Amino acid sequence: MKLILLGAPGAGKGTQADILSKLLNIPTISTGNILRAAMKNGTPVGLEAKAYVEAGQLVPDAVIIGIIRERLAEADCANGYILDGVPRTIPQAEAMEELGIAVDVALSIEVDDEVIVERMSGRRTCPACGSTFHVVNNPPKTEGVCDSCGSALTIRKDDAPETVKARLATYHKETEPLKAFYDARGKLVTVENQPTIEATTEVIRASLGI
């Protein structure tokens, strides 16, 4: 299965992608993780992307599509993949189609803006391995410490309320039109936010028939 996850920043796409990856035994391709690694390593692409991310703006299409195309050529994507964070614009989606990047389902997780702002202020990220947690919904076993590698958790700059609101405004303008784009192709599936991660997963599984 070749999936795209849509939804506002903080809608839970990364969490659900991890769960679906294990269920379907296919990799999750997260542009966020790829870009954060590039930013941490100070690569030319990373430095270019950093200025956009910290301002709550979108990274240019050419950077994103180049990263994705390279990643999907790897052997572990042969049986399917989950794209989290791309495409973010209609031009990106059109560029992916032109390159033959196939999609079976575009799954959109629907969450209100007010819930997003509250949710992201509680998010904690591991700068070492990229794992994410939430102080309420998905707390680490030890407060402030990553379950996976034991590093100290941090609050990312783009999780600050002012930046979240800027990112939401960008999402509604640039990314939300993708729902109509994939709906017109008969590939859109929408899922309403549920009270728990597990409940959201169950609704997604029912919607996808897995």
mmCIF file of C-alpha atoms in Angstrom:
data_model
loop_
_atom_site.group_PDB
_atom_site.id
_atom_site.type_symbol
_atom_site.label_atom_id
_atom_site.label_comp_id
_atom_site.label_asym_id
_atom_site.label_seq_id
_atom_site.Cartn_x
_atom_site.Cartn_y
_atom_site.Cartn_z
ATOM 1 C CA MET A 1 0.000 0.000 0.000
ATOM 2 C CA LYS A 2 1.240 3.466 -0.929
ATOM 3 C CA LEU A 3 -0.152 6.014 1.497
ATOM 4 C CA ILE A 4 0.015 9.766 1.921
ATOM 5 C CA LEU A 5 -0.912 11.199 5.321
ATOM 6 C CA LEU A 6 -2.545 14.628 5.262
ATOM 7 C CA GLY A 7 -3.500 16.871 8.177
ATOM 8 C CA ALA A 8 -2.416 19.992 10.013
ATOM 9 C CA PRO A 9 0.945 20.117 11.810
ATOM 10 C CA GLY A 10 0.403 18.295 15.102
ATOM 11 C CA ALA A 11 -2.584 16.279 13.849
ATOM 12 C CA GLY A 12 -0.831 13.037 14.791
ATOM 13 C CA LYS A 13 0.407 12.031 11.355
ATOM 14 C CA GLY A 14 3.832 10.927 12.608
ATOM 15 C CA THR A 15 2.386 8.819 15.429
ATOM 16 C CA GLN A 16 -0.144 7.097 13.167
ATOM 17 C CA ALA A 17 2.488 6.626 10.452
ATOM 18 C CA ASP A 18 4.682 4.691 12.904
ATOM 19 C CA ILE A 19 1.761 2.452 13.866
ATOM 20 C CA LEU A 20 0.699 1.834 10.248
ATOM 21 C CA SER A 21 4.312 1.150 9.247
ATOM 22 C CA LYS A 22 4.467 -1.760 11.712
ATOM 23 C CA LEU A 23 1.006 -3.044 10.751
ATOM 24 C CA LEU A 24 1.725 -3.017 7.019
ATOM 25 C CA ASN A 25 5.479 -3.705 7.217
ATOM 26 C CA ILE A 26 6.323 -0.755 4.977
ATOM 27 C CA PRO A 27 8.595 2.231 5.750
ATOM 28 C CA THR A 28 7.455 5.684 6.757
ATOM 29 C CA ILE A 29 9.102 8.428 4.738
ATOM 30 C CA SER A 30 8.969 11.540 6.905
ATOM 31 C CA THR A 31 10.281 14.686 5.283
ATOM 32 C CA GLY A 32 10.376 16.255 8.729
ATOM 33 C CA ASN A 33 12.861 13.668 10.005
ATOM 34 C CA ILE A 34 14.949 13.839 6.825
ATOM 35 C CA LEU A 35 15.075 17.634 6.979
ATOM 36 C CA ARG A 36 15.816 17.723 10.724
ATOM 37 C CA ALA A 37 18.738 15.349 10.180
ATOM 38 C CA ALA A 38 20.032 17.616 7.409
ATOM 39 C CA MET A 39 19.629 20.696 9.634
ATOM 40 C CA LYS A 40 21.383 19.000 12.560
ATOM 41 C CA ASN A 41 24.271 17.919 10.324
ATOM 42 C CA GLY A 42 24.563 21.403 8.826
ATOM 43 C CA THR A 43 24.339 20.209 5.214
ATOM 44 C CA PRO A 44 23.701 22.811 2.496
ATOM 45 C CA VAL A 45 20.108 21.578 2.121
ATOM 46 C CA GLY A 46 19.718 21.581 5.911
ATOM 47 C CA LEU A 47 20.915 25.157 6.309
ATOM 48 C CA GLU A 48 18.622 26.269 3.480
ATOM 49 C CA ALA A 49 15.650 24.481 5.026
ATOM 50 C CA LYS A 50 16.336 25.722 8.567
ATOM 51 C CA ALA A 51 15.492 29.349 7.848
ATOM 52 C CA TYR A 52 12.118 28.362 6.358
ATOM 53 C CA VAL A 53 11.187 25.908 9.144
ATOM 54 C CA GLU A 54 12.000 28.297 11.998
ATOM 55 C CA ALA A 55 9.853 30.984 10.369
ATOM 56 C CA GLY A 56 6.938 28.532 10.083
ATOM 57 C CA GLN A 57 7.176 28.549 6.279
ATOM 58 C CA LEU A 58 7.329 25.752 3.743
ATOM 59 C CA VAL A 59 10.609 24.401 2.402
ATOM 60 C CA PRO A 60 10.869 24.929 -1.408
ATOM 61 C CA ASP A 61 9.434 22.188 -3.610
ATOM 62 C CA ALA A 62 12.697 21.391 -5.398
ATOM 63 C CA VAL A 63 14.388 20.535 -2.071
ATOM 64 C CA ILE A 64 11.527 18.336 -0.858
ATOM 65 C CA ILE A 65 10.902 16.401 -4.069
ATOM 66 C CA GLY A 66 14.621 15.734 -4.555
ATOM 67 C CA ILE A 67 14.895 14.219 -1.083
ATOM 68 C CA ILE A 68 11.755 12.088 -1.545
ATOM 69 C CA ARG A 69 12.701 10.757 -4.973
ATOM 70 C CA GLU A 70 16.075 9.546 -3.682
ATOM 71 C CA ARG A 71 14.484 7.881 -0.666
ATOM 72 C CA LEU A 72 11.759 6.048 -2.623
ATOM 73 C CA ALA A 73 14.407 4.515 -4.901
ATOM 74 C CA GLU A 74 15.748 2.488 -1.955
ATOM 75 C CA ALA A 75 14.958 -1.234 -1.746
ATOM 76 C CA ASP A 76 12.754 -1.100 1.373
ATOM 77 C CA CYS A 77 10.134 0.944 -0.541
ATOM 78 C CA ALA A 78 9.547 -1.757 -3.168
ATOM 79 C CA ASN A 79 6.377 -3.090 -1.486
ATOM 80 C CA GLY A 80 4.904 0.276 -0.500
ATOM 81 C CA TYR A 81 5.500 3.265 1.736
ATOM 82 C CA ILE A 82 3.864 5.916 3.874
ATOM 83 C CA LEU A 83 4.587 9.546 3.023
ATOM 84 C CA ASP A 84 4.332 11.885 6.020
ATOM 85 C CA GLY A 85 4.756 15.592 5.317
ATOM 86 C CA VAL A 86 4.809 15.480 1.520
ATOM 87 C CA PRO A 87 3.243 16.606 -0.714
ATOM 88 C CA ARG A 88 2.399 19.883 1.018
ATOM 89 C CA THR A 89 1.286 21.840 -2.027
ATOM 90 C CA ILE A 90 -0.577 21.198 -5.280
ATOM 91 C CA PRO A 91 2.631 21.798 -7.326
ATOM 92 C CA GLN A 92 4.425 19.171 -5.187
ATOM 93 C CA ALA A 93 1.596 16.685 -5.790
ATOM 94 C CA GLU A 94 1.683 17.386 -9.525
ATOM 95 C CA ALA A 95 5.483 17.017 -9.592
ATOM 96 C CA MET A 96 5.187 13.662 -7.809
ATOM 97 C CA GLU A 97 2.639 12.447 -10.362
ATOM 98 C CA GLU A 98 4.916 13.536 -13.221
ATOM 99 C CA LEU A 99 7.807 11.577 -11.659
ATOM 100 C CA GLY A 100 5.604 8.480 -11.369
ATOM 101 C CA ILE A 101 5.474 8.510 -7.549
ATOM 102 C CA ALA A 102 2.353 6.410 -6.997
ATOM 103 C CA VAL A 103 -0.309 6.896 -4.301
ATOM 104 C CA ASP A 104 -3.147 4.500 -3.418
ATOM 105 C CA VAL A 105 -4.782 6.515 -0.624
ATOM 106 C CA ALA A 106 -4.471 10.048 0.729
ATOM 107 C CA LEU A 107 -5.545 9.794 4.377
ATOM 108 C CA SER A 108 -6.493 13.085 6.035
ATOM 109 C CA ILE A 109 -6.634 13.326 9.844
ATOM 110 C CA GLU A 110 -9.041 16.134 10.780
ATOM 111 C CA VAL A 111 -8.248 18.148 13.947
ATOM 112 C CA ASP A 112 -9.443 21.639 15.010
ATOM 113 C CA ASP A 113 -6.853 24.426 15.147
ATOM 114 C CA GLU A 114 -7.449 25.084 18.864
ATOM 115 C CA VAL A 115 -6.713 21.439 19.663
ATOM 116 C CA ILE A 116 -3.531 21.584 17.564
ATOM 117 C CA VAL A 117 -2.108 24.616 19.419
ATOM 118 C CA GLU A 118 -2.799 23.009 22.806
ATOM 119 C CA ARG A 119 -1.432 19.650 21.696
ATOM 120 C CA MET A 120 1.836 20.920 20.207
ATOM 121 C CA SER A 121 2.741 23.000 23.259
ATOM 122 C CA GLY A 122 3.018 19.669 25.105
ATOM 123 C CA ARG A 123 5.138 17.933 22.484
ATOM 124 C CA ARG A 124 8.686 16.883 23.346
ATOM 125 C CA THR A 125 11.287 15.734 20.812
ATOM 126 C CA CYS A 126 14.524 13.785 21.125
ATOM 127 C CA PRO A 127 17.293 15.718 19.358
ATOM 128 C CA ALA A 128 19.421 12.560 19.160
ATOM 129 C CA CYS A 129 17.108 9.985 17.519
ATOM 130 C CA GLY A 130 14.068 12.024 16.462
ATOM 131 C CA SER A 131 11.495 10.206 18.655
ATOM 132 C CA THR A 132 8.512 12.340 19.703
ATOM 133 C CA PHE A 133 6.429 12.296 22.884
ATOM 134 C CA HIS A 134 3.641 14.314 24.484
ATOM 135 C CA VAL A 135 3.367 15.226 28.162
ATOM 136 C CA VAL A 136 -0.326 14.162 28.215
ATOM 137 C CA ASN A 137 -1.090 11.889 25.246
ATOM 138 C CA ASN A 138 2.170 9.965 24.870
ATOM 139 C CA PRO A 139 4.481 10.665 27.837
ATOM 140 C CA PRO A 140 7.953 9.104 28.060
ATOM 141 C CA LYS A 141 8.443 6.469 30.773
ATOM 142 C CA THR A 142 10.767 8.898 32.582
ATOM 143 C CA GLU A 143 9.853 12.580 32.442
ATOM 144 C CA GLY A 144 12.118 14.517 30.089
ATOM 145 C CA VAL A 145 14.025 11.411 28.921
ATOM 146 C CA CYS A 146 13.728 9.611 25.558
ATOM 147 C CA ASP A 147 12.466 6.002 25.856
ATOM 148 C CA SER A 148 14.460 4.964 22.779
ATOM 149 C CA CYS A 149 17.953 6.289 23.474
ATOM 150 C CA GLY A 150 17.953 7.978 26.909
ATOM 151 C CA SER A 151 18.733 11.488 25.643
ATOM 152 C CA ALA A 152 17.170 14.602 27.191
ATOM 153 C CA LEU A 153 13.950 15.673 25.438
ATOM 154 C CA THR A 154 13.521 19.218 24.118
ATOM 155 C CA ILE A 155 10.766 21.549 22.875
ATOM 156 C CA ARG A 156 11.305 22.350 19.215
ATOM 157 C CA LYS A 157 11.164 26.006 18.184
ATOM 158 C CA ASP A 158 8.440 25.202 15.670
ATOM 159 C CA ASP A 159 6.225 23.853 18.500
ATOM 160 C CA ALA A 160 6.016 27.293 20.172
ATOM 161 C CA PRO A 161 2.409 28.682 20.045
ATOM 162 C CA GLU A 162 3.250 31.667 17.795
ATOM 163 C CA THR A 163 5.066 29.427 15.311
ATOM 164 C CA VAL A 164 2.266 26.828 15.423
ATOM 165 C CA LYS A 165 -0.310 29.488 14.501
ATOM 166 C CA ALA A 166 1.873 30.623 11.596
ATOM 167 C CA ARG A 167 2.243 27.020 10.450
ATOM 168 C CA LEU A 168 -1.522 26.469 10.665
ATOM 169 C CA ALA A 169 -2.170 29.549 8.523
ATOM 170 C CA THR A 170 0.310 28.195 5.967
ATOM 171 C CA TYR A 171 -1.335 24.747 6.113
ATOM 172 C CA HIS A 172 -4.825 26.111 5.397
ATOM 173 C CA LYS A 173 -3.547 28.184 2.481
ATOM 174 C CA GLU A 174 -1.056 25.797 0.874
ATOM 175 C CA THR A 175 -1.774 22.208 1.976
ATOM 176 C CA GLU A 176 -5.492 21.870 2.678
ATOM 177 C CA PRO A 177 -6.316 22.220 -1.061
ATOM 178 C CA LEU A 178 -4.658 18.797 -1.494
ATOM 179 C CA LYS A 179 -7.808 17.218 -0.071
ATOM 180 C CA ALA A 180 -9.768 18.360 -3.126
ATOM 181 C CA PHE A 181 -6.854 17.333 -5.386
ATOM 182 C CA TYR A 182 -6.923 13.715 -4.159
ATOM 183 C CA ASP A 183 -10.708 13.625 -3.767
ATOM 184 C CA ALA A 184 -10.997 14.399 -7.478
ATOM 185 C CA ARG A 185 -8.825 11.321 -8.120
ATOM 186 C CA GLY A 186 -10.971 9.132 -5.863
ATOM 187 C CA LYS A 187 -8.129 8.625 -3.368
ATOM 188 C CA LEU A 188 -9.135 10.774 -0.376
ATOM 189 C CA VAL A 189 -10.115 9.156 2.945
ATOM 190 C CA THR A 190 -10.894 11.467 5.900
ATOM 191 C CA VAL A 191 -10.734 10.463 9.562
ATOM 192 C CA GLU A 192 -12.034 12.600 12.436
ATOM 193 C CA ASN A 193 -9.742 13.098 15.430
ATOM 194 C CA GLN A 194 -10.491 10.688 18.300
ATOM 195 C CA PRO A 195 -9.907 11.105 22.064
ATOM 196 C CA THR A 196 -6.933 8.706 22.086
ATOM 197 C CA ILE A 197 -4.167 7.579 19.746
ATOM 198 C CA GLU A 198 -5.528 4.018 19.869
ATOM 199 C CA ALA A 199 -9.055 5.108 18.957
ATOM 200 C CA THR A 200 -7.748 7.107 16.006
ATOM 201 C CA THR A 201 -5.779 4.060 14.837
ATOM 202 C CA GLU A 202 -8.906 1.895 14.961
ATOM 203 C CA VAL A 203 -10.883 4.374 12.835
ATOM 204 C CA ILE A 204 -7.995 4.529 10.342
ATOM 205 C CA ARG A 205 -7.771 0.715 10.149
ATOM 206 C CA ALA A 206 -11.511 0.476 9.518
ATOM 207 C CA SER A 207 -11.316 3.179 6.847
ATOM 208 C CA LEU A 208 -8.430 1.439 5.062
ATOM 209 C CA GLY A 209 -9.763 -2.082 5.569
ATOM 210 C CA ILE A 210 -6.642 -3.366 7.350
#
